[in-house]
PDB file of C-alpha atoms in Angstrom:
ATOM      1  CA  UNK A1358     -65.965  35.926  20.172  1.00 52.00           C
ATOM      2  CA  UNK A1359     -66.246  32.225  19.446  1.00 58.00           C
ATOM      3  CA  UNK A1360     -66.515  32.905  15.732  1.00 60.00           C
ATOM      4  CA  UNK A1361     -63.403  35.082  15.813  1.00 58.00           C
ATOM      5  CA  UNK A1362     -61.277  32.347  17.485  1.00 60.00           C
ATOM      6  CA  UNK A1363     -62.475  29.651  15.067  1.00 61.00           C
ATOM      7  CA  UNK A1364     -61.594  31.633  11.970  1.00 62.00           C
ATOM      8  CA  UNK A1365     -57.957  32.263  12.916  1.00 65.00           C
ATOM      9  CA  UNK A1366     -55.592  30.419  10.574  1.00 71.00           C
ATOM     10  CA  UNK A1367     -51.799  30.257  10.073  1.00 73.00           C
ATOM     11  CA  UNK A1368     -48.849  29.904  12.358  1.00 74.00           C
ATOM     12  CA  UNK A1369     -47.850  31.977  15.305  1.00 84.00           C
ATOM     13  CA  UNK A1370     -44.364  33.447  15.549  1.00 86.00           C
ATOM     14  CA  UNK A1371     -43.414  30.888  18.221  1.00 88.00           C
ATOM     15  CA  UNK A1372     -44.484  27.967  16.027  1.00 87.00           C
ATOM     16  CA  UNK A1373     -42.569  29.408  13.086  1.00 88.00           C
ATOM     17  CA  UNK A1374     -39.400  29.778  15.175  1.00 91.00           C
ATOM     18  CA  UNK A1375     -39.742  26.185  16.418  1.00 92.00           C
ATOM     19  CA  UNK A1376     -39.954  24.905  12.832  1.00 92.00           C
ATOM     20  CA  UNK A1377     -36.886  26.929  11.805  1.00 94.00           C
ATOM     21  CA  UNK A1378     -34.863  25.577  14.742  1.00 94.00           C
ATOM     22  CA  UNK A1379     -35.862  21.981  13.976  1.00 95.00           C
ATOM     23  CA  UNK A1380     -35.018  22.358  10.278  1.00 95.00           C
ATOM     24  CA  UNK A1381     -31.645  23.850  11.257  1.00 95.00           C
ATOM     25  CA  UNK A1382     -30.827  20.947  13.599  1.00 95.00           C
ATOM     26  CA  UNK A1383     -31.822  18.313  11.017  1.00 95.00           C
ATOM     27  CA  UNK A1384     -29.801  20.111   8.317  1.00 95.00           C
ATOM     28  CA  UNK A1385     -26.742  20.296  10.580  1.00 94.00           C
ATOM     29  CA  UNK A1386     -26.896  16.585  11.335  1.00 94.00           C
ATOM     30  CA  UNK A1387     -27.236  15.769   7.632  1.00 94.00           C
ATOM     31  CA  UNK A1388     -24.262  17.981   6.687  1.00 92.00           C
ATOM     32  CA  UNK A1389     -22.087  16.407   9.400  1.00 91.00           C
ATOM     33  CA  UNK A1390     -23.039  12.893   8.321  1.00 90.00           C
ATOM     34  CA  UNK A1391     -22.241  13.654   4.680  1.00 90.00           C
ATOM     35  CA  UNK A1392     -18.875  15.146   5.687  1.00 84.00           C
ATOM     36  CA  UNK A1393     -17.914  12.061   7.647  1.00 84.00           C
ATOM     37  CA  UNK A1394     -19.084   9.826   4.807  1.00 85.00           C
ATOM     38  CA  UNK A1395     -16.959  11.785   2.353  1.00 81.00           C
ATOM     39  CA  UNK A1396     -13.877  11.531   4.588  1.00 76.00           C
ATOM     40  CA  UNK A1397     -14.457   7.794   4.987  1.00 78.00           C
ATOM     41  CA  UNK A1398     -14.739   7.382   1.238  1.00 81.00           C
ATOM     42  CA  UNK A1399     -11.452   9.255   0.716  1.00 78.00           C
ATOM     43  CA  UNK A1400      -9.649   6.900   3.108  1.00 77.00           C
ATOM     44  CA  UNK A1401     -11.241   3.844   1.464  1.00 81.00           C
ATOM     45  CA  UNK A1402     -10.256   5.069  -2.019  1.00 81.00           C
ATOM     46  CA  UNK A1403      -6.699   5.830  -0.857  1.00 78.00           C
ATOM     47  CA  UNK A1404      -6.423   2.385   0.770  1.00 79.00           C
ATOM     48  CA  UNK A1405      -7.571   0.713  -2.456  1.00 82.00           C
ATOM     49  CA  UNK A1406      -4.942   2.675  -4.414  1.00 80.00           C
ATOM     50  CA  UNK A1407      -2.259   1.649  -1.920  1.00 78.00           C
ATOM     51  CA  UNK A1408      -3.292  -2.002  -2.175  1.00 80.00           C
ATOM     52  CA  UNK A1409      -3.143  -1.781  -5.954  1.00 84.00           C
ATOM     53  CA  UNK A1410       0.377  -0.301  -5.829  1.00 82.00           C
ATOM     54  CA  UNK A1411       1.518  -3.083  -3.478  1.00 81.00           C
ATOM     55  CA  UNK A1412      -0.095  -5.729  -5.714  1.00 84.00           C
ATOM     56  CA  UNK A1413       1.755  -4.348  -8.761  1.00 86.00           C
ATOM     57  CA  UNK A1414       5.074  -4.818  -6.956  1.00 85.00           C
ATOM     58  CA  UNK A1415       4.156  -8.268  -5.656  1.00 84.00           C
ATOM     59  CA  UNK A1416       2.858  -9.441  -9.031  1.00 86.00           C
ATOM     60  CA  UNK A1417       6.056  -8.269 -10.746  1.00 87.00           C
ATOM     61  CA  UNK A1418       8.174 -10.225  -8.259  1.00 85.00           C
ATOM     62  CA  UNK A1419       5.887 -13.290  -8.552  1.00 83.00           C
ATOM     63  CA  UNK A1420       6.097 -13.104 -12.339  1.00 85.00           C
ATOM     64  CA  UNK A1421       9.876 -12.957 -12.279  1.00 84.00           C
ATOM     65  CA  UNK A1422      10.127 -15.860  -9.777  1.00 80.00           C
ATOM     66  CA  UNK A1423       7.816 -18.032 -11.896  1.00 81.00           C
ATOM     67  CA  UNK A1424       9.471 -17.035 -15.186  1.00 81.00           C
ATOM     68  CA  UNK A1425      12.737 -18.863 -14.652  1.00 79.00           C
ATOM     69  CA  UNK A1426      14.996 -20.523 -12.108  1.00 76.00           C
ATOM     70  CA  UNK A1427      17.173 -18.132 -10.148  1.00 76.00           C
ATOM     71  CA  UNK A1428      20.584 -19.333  -9.001  1.00 76.00           C
ATOM     72  CA  UNK A1429      20.353 -17.127  -5.929  1.00 78.00           C
ATOM     73  CA  UNK A1430      17.610 -15.097  -4.255  1.00 78.00           C
ATOM     74  CA  UNK A1431      18.853 -12.568  -1.708  1.00 79.00           C
ATOM     75  CA  UNK A1432      16.398 -10.742   0.554  1.00 79.00           C
ATOM     76  CA  UNK A1433      18.122  -7.723   2.065  1.00 80.00           C
ATOM     77  CA  UNK A1434      15.745  -7.006   4.914  1.00 78.00           C
ATOM     78  CA  UNK A1435      14.441  -3.458   5.164  1.00 79.00           C
ATOM     79  CA  UNK A1436      15.405  -0.779   2.690  1.00 81.00           C
ATOM     80  CA  UNK A1437      17.213   2.147   4.329  1.00 79.00           C
ATOM     81  CA  UNK A1438      18.938   5.319   3.159  1.00 77.00           C
ATOM     82  CA  UNK A1439      22.280   3.476   3.233  1.00 78.00           C
ATOM     83  CA  UNK A1440      21.041   0.231   1.645  1.00 79.00           C
ATOM     84  CA  UNK A1441      18.119   0.908  -0.692  1.00 85.00           C
ATOM     85  CA  UNK A1442      17.914  -2.631  -2.105  1.00 84.00           C
ATOM     86  CA  UNK A1443      15.450  -5.000  -0.442  1.00 82.00           C
ATOM     87  CA  UNK A1444      15.540  -7.972  -2.848  1.00 85.00           C
ATOM     88  CA  UNK A1445      17.881  -9.252  -5.553  1.00 86.00           C
ATOM     89  CA  UNK A1446      17.347 -12.214  -7.907  1.00 85.00           C
ATOM     90  CA  UNK A1447      20.511 -13.630  -9.536  1.00 85.00           C
ATOM     91  CA  UNK A1448      20.193 -15.886 -12.589  1.00 82.00           C
ATOM     92  CA  UNK A1449      23.904 -16.773 -12.653  1.00 72.00           C
ATOM     93  CA  UNK A1450      26.435 -17.494  -9.955  1.00 67.00           C
ATOM     94  CA  UNK A1451      28.661 -14.560 -10.981  1.00 69.00           C
ATOM     95  CA  UNK A1452      26.276 -11.999  -9.417  1.00 69.00           C
ATOM     96  CA  UNK A1453      27.249  -9.372 -11.999  1.00 73.00           C
ATOM     97  CA  UNK A1454      26.034 -10.597 -15.392  1.00 79.00           C
ATOM     98  CA  UNK A1455      22.333 -11.261 -14.892  1.00 84.00           C
ATOM     99  CA  UNK A1456      20.256 -10.017 -11.994  1.00 88.00           C
ATOM    100  CA  UNK A1457      17.075  -8.220 -11.054  1.00 89.00           C
ATOM    101  CA  UNK A1458      17.284  -5.858  -8.084  1.00 89.00           C
ATOM    102  CA  UNK A1459      14.311  -4.238  -6.344  1.00 89.00           C
ATOM    103  CA  UNK A1460      15.041  -1.137  -4.361  1.00 88.00           C
ATOM    104  CA  UNK A1461      13.276   1.757  -2.655  1.00 86.00           C
ATOM    105  CA  UNK A1462      14.111   5.215  -3.978  1.00 87.00           C
ATOM    106  CA  UNK A1463      13.541   7.009  -0.691  1.00 84.00           C
ATOM    107  CA  UNK A1464      13.508  10.658  -1.903  1.00 86.00           C
ATOM    108  CA  UNK A1465      10.959   9.830  -4.625  1.00 86.00           C
ATOM    109  CA  UNK A1466       9.077   7.277  -2.483  1.00 83.00           C
ATOM    110  CA  UNK A1467       9.128   4.820  -5.389  1.00 85.00           C
ATOM    111  CA  UNK A1468       9.884   1.111  -5.814  1.00 87.00           C
ATOM    112  CA  UNK A1469      12.303   0.695  -8.714  1.00 90.00           C
ATOM    113  CA  UNK A1470      13.337  -2.516 -10.473  1.00 91.00           C
ATOM    114  CA  UNK A1471      16.821  -2.614 -11.982  1.00 92.00           C
ATOM    115  CA  UNK A1472      17.494  -5.326 -14.563  1.00 90.00           C
ATOM    116  CA  UNK A1473      20.944  -6.321 -15.859  1.00 88.00           C
ATOM    117  CA  UNK A1474      21.122  -8.948 -18.606  1.00 86.00           C
ATOM    118  CA  UNK A1475      24.334 -10.348 -20.137  1.00 83.00           C
ATOM    119  CA  UNK A1476      26.478  -7.700 -18.421  1.00 80.00           C
ATOM    120  CA  UNK A1477      24.749  -4.815 -20.225  1.00 86.00           C
ATOM    121  CA  UNK A1478      24.012  -1.461 -18.618  1.00 88.00           C
ATOM    122  CA  UNK A1479      21.245  -1.582 -15.996  1.00 89.00           C
ATOM    123  CA  UNK A1480      17.707  -0.856 -17.151  1.00 90.00           C
ATOM    124  CA  UNK A1481      15.495   0.712 -14.476  1.00 90.00           C
ATOM    125  CA  UNK A1482      11.720   0.918 -14.268  1.00 91.00           C
ATOM    126  CA  UNK A1483       9.442   2.439 -11.635  1.00 89.00           C
ATOM    127  CA  UNK A1484       6.923  -0.078 -10.317  1.00 85.00           C
ATOM    128  CA  UNK A1485       5.040   1.952  -7.728  1.00 83.00           C
ATOM    129  CA  UNK A1486       4.908   5.380  -6.151  1.00 80.00           C
ATOM    130  CA  UNK A1487       4.010   6.631  -2.659  1.00 80.00           C
ATOM    131  CA  UNK A1488       5.980   3.843  -0.930  1.00 82.00           C
ATOM    132  CA  UNK A1489       7.746   4.781   2.296  1.00 81.00           C
ATOM    133  CA  UNK A1490       9.040   1.370   3.345  1.00 83.00           C
ATOM    134  CA  UNK A1491       9.948  -1.998   1.856  1.00 83.00           C
ATOM    135  CA  UNK A1492      11.481  -5.176   3.259  1.00 83.00           C
ATOM    136  CA  UNK A1493      11.842  -8.852   2.458  1.00 82.00           C
ATOM    137  CA  UNK A1494      12.950 -12.025   4.224  1.00 78.00           C
ATOM    138  CA  UNK A1495      12.525 -15.766   3.855  1.00 75.00           C
ATOM    139  CA  UNK A1496      10.198 -18.053   5.735  1.00 70.00           C
ATOM    140  CA  UNK A1497      11.763 -21.518   5.913  1.00 65.00           C
ATOM    141  CA  UNK A1498      10.040 -24.928   5.885  1.00 65.00           C
ATOM    142  CA  UNK A1499       9.823 -24.734   9.653  1.00 66.00           C
ATOM    143  CA  UNK A1500       8.221 -21.261   9.547  1.00 64.00           C
ATOM    144  CA  UNK A1501      11.311 -19.456  10.850  1.00 63.00           C
ATOM    145  CA  UNK A1502      12.384 -16.137   9.374  1.00 64.00           C
ATOM    146  CA  UNK A1503      15.762 -15.722   7.752  1.00 60.00           C
ATOM    147  CA  UNK A1504      17.625 -13.098   5.742  1.00 57.00           C
ATOM    148  CA  UNK A1505      20.159 -15.630   4.424  1.00 57.00           C
ATOM    149  CA  UNK A1506      20.415 -16.247   0.696  1.00 56.00           C
ATOM    150  CA  UNK A1507      18.397 -19.011  -0.962  1.00 56.00           C
ATOM    151  CA  UNK A1508      21.534 -21.131  -1.518  1.00 53.00           C
ATOM    152  CA  UNK A1509      22.112 -21.381   2.255  1.00 53.00           C
ATOM    153  CA  UNK A1510      18.674 -22.483   3.463  1.00 52.00           C
ATOM    154  CA  UNK A1511      15.688 -24.534   2.318  1.00 57.00           C
ATOM    155  CA  UNK A1512      13.273 -21.774   1.342  1.00 56.00           C
ATOM    156  CA  UNK A1513       9.497 -22.070   1.296  1.00 63.00           C
ATOM    157  CA  UNK A1514       8.200 -18.502   1.123  1.00 72.00           C
ATOM    158  CA  UNK A1515       9.463 -15.018   0.395  1.00 76.00           C
ATOM    159  CA  UNK A1516       7.820 -12.523   2.747  1.00 77.00           C
ATOM    160  CA  UNK A1517       7.345  -8.975   1.451  1.00 80.00           C
ATOM    161  CA  UNK A1518       6.222  -5.907   3.392  1.00 81.00           C
ATOM    162  CA  UNK A1519       5.476  -2.472   1.997  1.00 80.00           C
ATOM    163  CA  UNK A1520       4.401   0.733   3.694  1.00 81.00           C
ATOM    164  CA  UNK A1521       2.496   3.100   1.431  1.00 76.00           C
ATOM    165  CA  UNK A1522       1.296   6.681   1.950  1.00 76.00           C
ATOM    166  CA  UNK A1523      -2.468   7.018   2.198  1.00 72.00           C
ATOM    167  CA  UNK A1524      -3.422  10.620   2.966  1.00 66.00           C
ATOM    168  CA  UNK A1525      -2.052  13.654   4.732  1.00 60.00           C
ATOM    169  CA  UNK A1526      -4.494  14.734   7.412  1.00 61.00           C
ATOM    170  CA  UNK A1527      -5.293  18.329   8.287  1.00 58.00           C
ATOM    171  CA  UNK A1528      -2.387  18.552  10.752  1.00 62.00           C
ATOM    172  CA  UNK A1529       0.088  17.554   8.019  1.00 62.00           C
ATOM    173  CA  UNK A1530       0.697  14.078   9.423  1.00 69.00           C
ATOM    174  CA  UNK A1531       0.673  11.288   6.805  1.00 72.00           C
ATOM    175  CA  UNK A1532      -1.423   8.193   7.262  1.00 76.00           C
ATOM    176  CA  UNK A1533       0.226   5.021   5.993  1.00 77.00           C
ATOM    177  CA  UNK A1534      -0.985   1.601   4.970  1.00 77.00           C
ATOM    178  CA  UNK A1535       1.007  -1.569   5.634  1.00 82.00           C
ATOM    179  CA  UNK A1536       0.802  -4.340   3.038  1.00 81.00           C
ATOM    180  CA  UNK A1537       2.252  -7.784   3.768  1.00 80.00           C
ATOM    181  CA  UNK A1538       2.287 -10.871   1.586  1.00 80.00           C
ATOM    182  CA  UNK A1539       4.054 -14.236   1.341  1.00 77.00           C
ATOM    183  CA  UNK A1540       5.120 -15.563  -2.047  1.00 76.00           C
ATOM    184  CA  UNK A1541       5.700 -19.286  -2.534  1.00 73.00           C
ATOM    185  CA  UNK A1542       9.091 -19.904  -4.105  1.00 72.00           C
ATOM    186  CA  UNK A1543       8.801 -22.426  -6.966  1.00 65.00           C
ATOM    187  CA  UNK A1544      10.582 -25.717  -6.323  1.00 59.00           C
ATOM    188  CA  UNK A1545      12.628 -25.895  -9.526  1.00 51.00           C
ATOM    189  CA  UNK A1546      14.069 -29.298 -10.324  1.00 43.00           C
ATOM    190  CA  UNK A1547      17.858 -29.182 -10.284  1.00 42.00           C
TER     191      UNK A1547
END
């Protein structure tokens, strides 16, 4: 009898079932972790895209502000369905000949720049897509906010805020990303 017990090799059915259960649990944990990692990567990638869109808008505005002296800079606050424009840069006092206007095209969720030079027809260009909100206002030397034009106050910074669409979750609700930046207004010698 002792020889018979010593020569038995292999796994019993109970041991085999225990191994299968453990492998199943470990596999389930790994699959869940990979799913969460993938979802996190999607949000990170979407946030990077939203930041890039907001930087494109900000860099365009910065470039225009540094390019030349503007006679008047008018932040319009938040863009709405009634008033889509959120920032206008006037190069002349007439306000009709030469200006650059930034506005939010709400149905298309796009930031559009409209340029008028020497009284010609407006030229429009899309700067960014997936934008659901845009606003601008001034920060004065004392740090106060103001929506007055640049000719009425001593301006230090132009504050811009954008809200961009990130992802639609499984319930259909959109996640958004808020981007805020302050642009130093150049002190042009008069």
